[in-house]
Coordinates of C-alpha atoms in Angstrom, one line a residue:
Chain A
M51 CA 12.1 -31.5 37.6
K52 CA 14.9 -31.9 36.0
K53 CA 13.3 -33.6 33.0
L54 CA 10.9 -30.6 32.5
I55 CA 13.6 -27.9 32.9
G56 CA 15.0 -29.8 30.2
V57 CA 12.0 -30.1 27.8
V58 CA 11.1 -26.3 28.9
A59 CA 14.7 -25.5 27.8
L60 CA 14.5 -27.6 24.2
L61 CA 10.6 -25.8 24.1
S62 CA 12.0 -22.5 23.8
L63 CA 15.2 -23.4 22.0
A64 CA 12.7 -24.6 19.2
L65 CA 10.6 -21.7 19.7
S66 CA 13.6 -19.1 19.6
P67 CA 13.9 -18.4 16.0
L68 CA 10.5 -17.1 16.6
L69 CA 10.8 -15.4 19.4
T70 CA 14.0 -13.4 18.4
A71 CA 12.1 -12.5 14.8
Q72 CA 9.3 -10.9 17.3
A73 CA 12.1 -8.9 19.5
A74 CA 14.1 -7.7 16.7
T75 CA 15.0 -4.2 17.2
P76 CA 14.1 -1.7 14.8
A77 CA 17.8 -2.0 13.1
E78 CA 17.6 -6.0 12.9
D79 CA 14.2 -5.4 11.3
R80 CA 15.8 -2.8 8.7
E81 CA 18.7 -5.2 7.7
A82 CA 16.2 -8.1 7.5
F83 CA 14.0 -6.3 5.3
R84 CA 16.5 -4.7 3.2
E85 CA 18.2 -8.3 3.1
Y86 CA 15.0 -9.6 1.5
F87 CA 14.7 -7.0 -1.3
K88 CA 18.3 -7.7 -2.0
K89 CA 17.7 -11.4 -2.7
N90 CA 14.0 -11.5 -4.1
M91 CA 13.8 -8.7 -6.5
P92 CA 15.1 -8.0 -10.1
S93 CA 17.3 -5.2 -9.2
D94 CA 19.7 -5.2 -5.9
D95 CA 20.8 -1.7 -6.2
L96 CA 18.8 -1.0 -3.0
A97 CA 20.0 3.0 -3.3
D98 CA 17.6 3.1 -6.5
Y99 CA 14.5 2.0 -4.7
K100 CA 14.2 5.9 -3.7
N101 CA 12.5 5.8 -7.4
G102 CA 10.0 3.6 -6.4
V103 CA 8.5 1.1 -9.3
Y104 CA 11.1 2.7 -11.6
A105 CA 13.7 0.4 -10.0
F106 CA 12.0 -2.4 -12.3
N107 CA 10.3 -1.2 -14.9
K108 CA 13.2 0.6 -17.6
D109 CA 10.0 0.9 -20.0
A110 CA 8.2 3.3 -17.4
R111 CA 11.5 4.8 -16.3
E112 CA 12.5 6.3 -19.6
Q113 CA 9.2 8.0 -19.7
W114 CA 9.7 9.1 -16.2
E115 CA 13.0 10.2 -17.2
E116 CA 11.5 12.5 -19.7
I117 CA 8.6 13.8 -17.2
E118 CA 11.4 14.9 -14.9
E119 CA 12.7 16.9 -17.6
F120 CA 10.0 19.3 -17.1
P121 CA 8.7 18.3 -13.8
P122 CA 4.6 18.6 -13.6
Y123 CA 5.1 19.7 -9.9
E124 CA 7.0 23.0 -10.5
I125 CA 4.0 25.3 -10.3
Q126 CA 3.2 23.4 -7.0
L127 CA 7.0 24.2 -5.8
D128 CA 6.3 27.9 -6.6
E129 CA 3.3 28.0 -4.6
G130 CA 5.0 26.5 -1.7
E131 CA 7.8 28.7 -2.0
E132 CA 5.2 31.9 -1.9
L133 CA 4.1 30.6 1.0
W134 CA 7.0 30.0 3.1
N135 CA 8.3 33.4 2.2
K136 CA 4.5 34.9 3.1
K137 CA 4.8 36.4 6.7
F138 CA 1.8 35.4 8.9
A139 CA -0.7 38.5 10.4
N140 CA 1.5 38.4 13.5
G141 CA 4.5 39.4 11.2
K142 CA 6.5 35.6 11.7
S143 CA 6.6 33.3 9.4
F144 CA 6.8 29.4 8.5
E145 CA 10.9 29.5 9.4
N146 CA 10.2 30.8 13.4
C147 CA 8.7 27.4 13.6
L148 CA 10.1 25.1 11.4
G149 CA 13.9 26.4 11.4
K150 CA 16.3 27.0 8.5
L151 CA 14.6 25.8 5.3
D152 CA 17.5 23.2 4.5
T153 CA 17.1 21.8 7.8
I154 CA 13.5 21.1 8.0
R155 CA 12.5 17.6 6.0
A156 CA 15.3 15.4 7.6
K157 CA 14.1 15.7 10.9
Y158 CA 10.8 14.3 10.0
P159 CA 9.0 12.0 10.6
H160 CA 10.3 11.9 14.6
F161 CA 9.0 10.5 18.1
D162 CA 7.9 13.3 20.5
E163 CA 8.3 12.2 24.1
K164 CA 6.5 14.8 26.3
N165 CA 3.3 14.2 23.9
D166 CA 3.8 10.5 23.3
T167 CA 3.0 10.8 19.8
I168 CA 4.8 10.9 16.2
V169 CA 5.4 14.3 14.6
T170 CA 5.2 14.2 11.0
L171 CA 6.3 17.6 8.7
E172 CA 2.7 18.4 8.0
G173 CA 1.6 18.2 11.2
S174 CA 4.0 20.6 11.9
I175 CA 3.5 22.6 9.7
N176 CA -0.2 23.0 10.8
K177 CA 0.8 23.5 14.0
C178 CA 3.0 26.4 13.3
L179 CA -0.2 28.1 11.6
T180 CA -3.0 27.5 14.4
D181 CA 0.4 28.7 17.0
N182 CA 0.2 31.8 15.1
D183 CA -3.4 32.4 14.7
E184 CA -3.2 31.4 11.4
K185 CA -5.8 28.8 9.6
P186 CA -4.5 25.6 9.3
L187 CA -4.2 23.9 5.6
K188 CA -5.9 20.6 4.4
W189 CA -3.9 17.7 4.6
K190 CA -3.6 16.4 1.8
K191 CA -3.3 18.3 -0.9
G192 CA -3.0 21.8 -2.2
K193 CA -1.1 24.3 -0.6
M194 CA -0.1 21.4 2.3
A195 CA 1.5 19.6 -0.5
S196 CA 3.0 22.5 -2.1
L197 CA 4.8 23.7 0.9
S198 CA 5.9 20.0 2.0
G199 CA 7.3 19.7 -1.6
Y200 CA 9.0 22.5 -1.3
I201 CA 10.6 21.8 2.0
A202 CA 11.3 18.4 0.5
R203 CA 12.8 19.8 -2.2
A204 CA 15.3 21.8 0.0
A205 CA 16.5 18.7 1.3
D206 CA 18.1 17.4 -1.9
G207 CA 20.6 15.5 -1.0
Q208 CA 20.1 14.6 2.5
K209 CA 19.3 11.6 4.1
I210 CA 16.8 10.3 5.9
K211 CA 17.4 9.7 9.6
V212 CA 14.9 8.3 12.3
E213 CA 15.7 7.0 15.5
V214 CA 14.0 4.9 17.9
K215 CA 14.8 5.7 21.2
G216 CA 13.0 4.3 24.3
D217 CA 9.5 1.9 25.1
K218 CA 7.0 4.6 23.9
A219 CA 8.7 4.9 20.7
L220 CA 9.2 1.5 20.2
A221 CA 5.4 1.3 20.7
W222 CA 4.6 3.6 17.7
Y223 CA 7.3 1.7 15.8
N224 CA 5.2 -1.5 16.5
K225 CA 2.0 -0.2 16.0
G226 CA 3.3 0.9 12.3
K227 CA 4.7 -2.2 11.9
N228 CA 1.8 -4.5 12.3
F229 CA -0.2 -1.9 9.9
F230 CA 2.3 -2.8 7.3
Y231 CA 2.1 -6.4 7.9
A232 CA -1.7 -7.0 8.6
K233 CA -4.5 -7.8 6.0
R234 CA -7.1 -5.5 5.7
G235 CA -9.9 -5.2 3.8
Q236 CA -12.6 -7.0 1.8
L237 CA -9.5 -8.1 0.0
N238 CA -8.0 -9.2 2.7
L239 CA -4.5 -7.7 1.2
S240 CA -1.5 -6.2 3.5
C241 CA 0.6 -3.7 2.6
A242 CA 3.7 -6.4 2.8
D243 CA 1.2 -8.4 0.0
C244 CA 1.8 -6.0 -2.5
H245 CA 4.8 -3.9 -2.1
M246 CA 7.2 -6.7 -0.6
Y247 CA 6.3 -10.4 -1.3
N248 CA 4.8 -9.4 -4.9
A249 CA 6.9 -6.0 -5.4
S250 CA 8.0 -6.1 -8.8
K251 CA 5.1 -8.1 -10.1
W252 CA 2.4 -7.0 -11.8
I253 CA -1.7 -6.7 -10.8
R254 CA -3.2 -5.6 -13.4
G255 CA -1.8 -3.0 -15.4
D256 CA -0.1 -2.0 -12.4
N257 CA 3.6 -2.8 -11.7
L258 CA 4.1 -2.6 -8.1
G259 CA 6.8 -0.6 -6.3
P260 CA 8.7 -1.7 -3.5
A261 CA 8.1 -1.2 -0.1
L262 CA 12.1 0.0 1.1
G263 CA 12.2 3.9 -0.1
Q264 CA 8.4 4.3 -0.2
A265 CA 9.1 7.1 2.5
T266 CA 11.7 8.9 0.4
H267 CA 10.1 10.9 -2.0
F268 CA 6.9 12.6 -0.4
P269 CA 4.9 14.5 -1.8
V270 CA 4.2 13.0 -4.9
F271 CA 3.1 14.1 -8.2
R272 CA 0.5 11.5 -9.6
S273 CA -0.5 11.5 -13.2
K274 CA -3.9 10.1 -11.9
W275 CA -4.1 12.9 -9.4
G276 CA -2.9 15.5 -11.8
E277 CA -1.1 17.0 -8.6
L278 CA 1.0 16.3 -5.9
G279 CA 0.0 14.3 -2.9
T280 CA 0.9 13.4 0.5
L281 CA 2.0 10.5 1.8
H282 CA -1.0 9.8 3.9
R283 CA -2.9 10.6 0.8
R284 CA -1.2 7.6 -0.7
Y285 CA -2.3 5.6 2.5
G286 CA -5.9 6.4 2.3
G287 CA -5.6 5.3 -1.9
C288 CA -4.2 1.9 -0.9
N289 CA -6.5 1.5 1.4
K290 CA -9.3 1.8 -0.6
Q291 CA -8.4 -0.7 -3.3
V292 CA -8.3 -3.3 -1.2
R293 CA -11.9 -2.0 0.0
A294 CA -11.1 -1.1 3.5
K295 CA -12.0 1.8 5.0
P296 CA -9.2 4.3 4.8
F297 CA -8.2 6.1 8.3
K298 CA -8.2 9.6 7.9
A299 CA -4.8 11.4 7.1
Q300 CA -3.0 12.3 10.3
S301 CA -4.5 9.8 12.0
D302 CA -2.2 7.9 14.8
E303 CA -2.5 4.8 12.6
Y304 CA -1.2 6.7 9.2
K305 CA 1.7 8.3 11.6
A306 CA 2.7 4.9 13.0
L307 CA 2.7 3.8 9.8
E308 CA 5.2 6.6 8.3
Y309 CA 7.2 6.0 11.2
F310 CA 7.8 2.4 10.3
Q311 CA 8.4 3.3 7.0
A312 CA 10.6 5.9 7.4
V313 CA 12.7 3.6 9.8
M314 CA 13.0 1.2 6.9
S315 CA 14.2 3.5 4.7
D316 CA 16.7 5.0 6.9
G317 CA 19.9 6.2 5.2
M318 CA 18.3 6.7 1.9
D319 CA 18.5 10.0 0.2
I320 CA 15.7 12.2 0.5
N321 CA 14.1 13.0 -3.4
G322 CA 10.9 14.6 -3.0
P323 CA 8.9 15.5 -4.4
G324 CA 8.7 12.6 -6.5
A325 CA 6.6 12.0 -10.1
R326 CA 4.5 8.9 -10.7
K327 CA 1.8 7.4 -12.9
Chain B
M303 CA -41.6 -32.1 -5.7
R304 CA -38.4 -31.0 -3.8
G305 CA -36.4 -30.8 -6.9
N306 CA -39.4 -28.9 -8.6
F307 CA -39.3 -26.6 -5.2
R308 CA -36.0 -25.9 -6.0
I309 CA -36.5 -24.8 -9.9
V310 CA -39.2 -22.5 -8.9
S311 CA -36.8 -21.0 -6.2
T312 CA -34.1 -20.0 -8.2
T313 CA -36.3 -18.7 -10.8
L314 CA -37.6 -16.6 -8.3
S315 CA -34.3 -15.5 -7.2
A316 CA -33.2 -15.4 -10.8
L317 CA -35.6 -12.9 -11.6
A318 CA -35.3 -11.2 -8.5
L319 CA -31.8 -10.8 -9.5
I320 CA -32.7 -9.4 -12.9
G321 CA -34.9 -7.1 -11.3
A322 CA -32.5 -5.6 -8.8
I323 CA -29.5 -5.2 -11.0
G324 CA -31.6 -4.2 -14.0
L325 CA -29.7 -7.0 -15.9
S326 CA -31.0 -8.3 -19.0
A327 CA -32.0 -12.1 -19.9
T328 CA -28.3 -12.5 -20.5
V329 CA -28.2 -13.6 -17.0
S330 CA -29.0 -17.1 -17.9
A331 CA -28.9 -17.0 -21.4
D332 CA -24.9 -17.5 -21.5
P333 CA -23.7 -18.4 -18.3
M334 CA -20.4 -19.2 -19.8
E335 CA -20.4 -15.6 -20.8
D336 CA -21.3 -14.6 -17.1
G337 CA -18.8 -16.5 -15.4
K338 CA -16.2 -14.8 -17.7
K339 CA -17.8 -11.5 -16.8
L340 CA -17.2 -11.7 -13.3
A341 CA -13.9 -13.4 -13.4
F342 CA -12.5 -10.0 -15.3
S343 CA -14.8 -7.5 -13.6
K344 CA -12.7 -5.0 -11.4
K345 CA -15.8 -4.9 -9.0
K346 CA -16.2 -8.7 -8.6
G347 CA -14.0 -11.2 -8.8
N348 CA -11.3 -9.2 -10.7
C349 CA -8.9 -12.7 -11.4
L350 CA -7.1 -10.9 -14.0
A351 CA -5.7 -8.7 -11.5
C352 CA -3.6 -11.6 -10.5
H353 CA -3.8 -14.4 -13.2
L354 CA -3.3 -14.3 -16.5
I355 CA -6.5 -15.8 -18.1
P356 CA -7.0 -16.4 -22.0
G357 CA -8.9 -13.5 -23.5
G358 CA -8.5 -11.1 -20.5
D359 CA -6.2 -7.9 -20.8
Q360 CA -3.7 -6.6 -19.1
P361 CA -3.2 -10.0 -17.1
G362 CA -1.1 -9.5 -13.3
N363 CA 1.4 -12.1 -13.0
I364 CA 0.7 -12.4 -9.0
G365 CA -0.7 -15.8 -9.1
P366 CA -0.3 -19.1 -12.0
P367 CA -2.0 -18.7 -15.3
L368 CA -5.6 -19.9 -15.2
I369 CA -4.8 -22.4 -18.2
G370 CA -5.5 -26.2 -18.4
M371 CA -7.8 -26.3 -15.1
K372 CA -9.3 -29.2 -16.1
A373 CA -6.1 -31.0 -15.7
R374 CA -5.1 -29.2 -12.3
F375 CA -8.6 -29.8 -10.6
P376 CA -9.8 -32.8 -12.1
D377 CA -12.4 -32.5 -9.3
K378 CA -14.4 -29.5 -9.9
A379 CA -15.2 -29.1 -6.5
K380 CA -12.2 -28.7 -5.6
L381 CA -11.7 -26.1 -7.6
H382 CA -14.5 -24.4 -5.9
A383 CA -12.9 -24.6 -2.7
Q384 CA -9.9 -22.9 -4.0
I385 CA -11.9 -20.2 -5.0
A386 CA -14.1 -19.9 -2.2
E387 CA -11.2 -20.4 0.5
P388 CA -7.6 -20.2 -0.9
R389 CA -6.2 -20.2 2.9
T390 CA -7.2 -24.1 3.0
A391 CA -4.3 -24.6 0.5
N392 CA -2.2 -21.5 1.6
P393 CA -3.0 -20.1 5.2
N394 CA -1.0 -17.0 4.1
S395 CA -2.5 -16.5 0.4
I396 CA -2.5 -13.4 -1.0
M397 CA -5.6 -14.4 -2.8
P398 CA -9.0 -13.0 -1.3
P399 CA -11.3 -15.0 0.7
F400 CA -14.0 -14.7 -1.7
S401 CA -16.6 -16.3 0.0
A402 CA -15.6 -15.6 3.5
H403 CA -15.2 -11.8 2.9
G404 CA -18.5 -12.1 1.0
V405 CA -16.7 -11.0 -2.6
L406 CA -18.8 -13.4 -4.5
S407 CA -21.6 -15.7 -3.5
G408 CA -21.6 -19.6 -3.9
K409 CA -23.5 -19.0 -7.2
E410 CA -21.5 -16.7 -8.8
I411 CA -18.5 -18.8 -7.7
D412 CA -19.9 -21.5 -9.7
L413 CA -20.3 -19.5 -12.5
V414 CA -16.5 -18.6 -12.6
V415 CA -16.0 -22.2 -11.9
D416 CA -17.6 -23.2 -15.2
F417 CA -16.0 -20.4 -17.1
I418 CA -12.5 -21.2 -16.2
Y419 CA -12.8 -24.9 -16.2
S420 CA -13.5 -24.5 -19.8
L421 CA -10.0 -22.7 -20.6

């Protein structure tokens, strides 16, 4: 009997690195995540990862800095401002649901205990509209992205702050984490394959940006889109690239993924909207 | 007889292929060119996404350059296997499982192998 216990103890000792890796808290995960980038990437200036691939690519960075002098998303910020100021038919406005303009962005995403779900900024924008008998906006671009961009800009200088408190919140976090590391699609690639293990490398003509900081600067203006798009629009694009069926914007899958990514980027500057290739 | 039958059936399927995707006679006229097309095409092998391959534009650098393949893989069958199922050599490979996920048929992999074997 004693012998058996010894064997079991030995076994669990041997397994313990694995076990602790699995049972790591979100804070430990974040530490390990940051450490990975710090050790393996051409730049260890992690704060600069809020600028995505430009943290690695000097040539592209110069072009991008020129673009940012006359931001291509300016018109959409104006549209966002108009939407923000417009009163609903019932006389109320977004401020009544979302709070003061410069306090909003930093609250999202967060876990909603009562409804056991993740609440995103875009989700709250549409909830505000429908609660006030207004028509909801389309999720991925257009007015939604304009308003989301305007709200993000107002949080300039603030930091991402997300907490994972309680078992249910942890379950959402783990759902997002699994999504991030799971291989998918006909090409069998995970988010981590491209944006972690091979970040800074080239995939055809594209330089792969780091997963750390991906949540800081959305919505993003992409030259390819010619307009602003939300984070979930980007998720859909990256799923399609590997020939996987994308999920719907604001699906549980993408909300969980956003939550996980925000936790990884916790403490980083909010700098949306961004501009990318 | 058996051998004959095989020739007939490959000719038939090659014909069917020509009919189905409207390719011209280039299909069997220059297999090296076909292999190259399969390796470079974004819709097919897209090997260039990750590997430098002589003659290809804007190669990625996720995997090793595909040069000197004869020296690396004296056994052609091993090269075929590496492309068909990269997870045998590296269970966590980022390289797509071209065969298991139906990205390339066995025949298409043969063409790609012939092409990169020539590099």
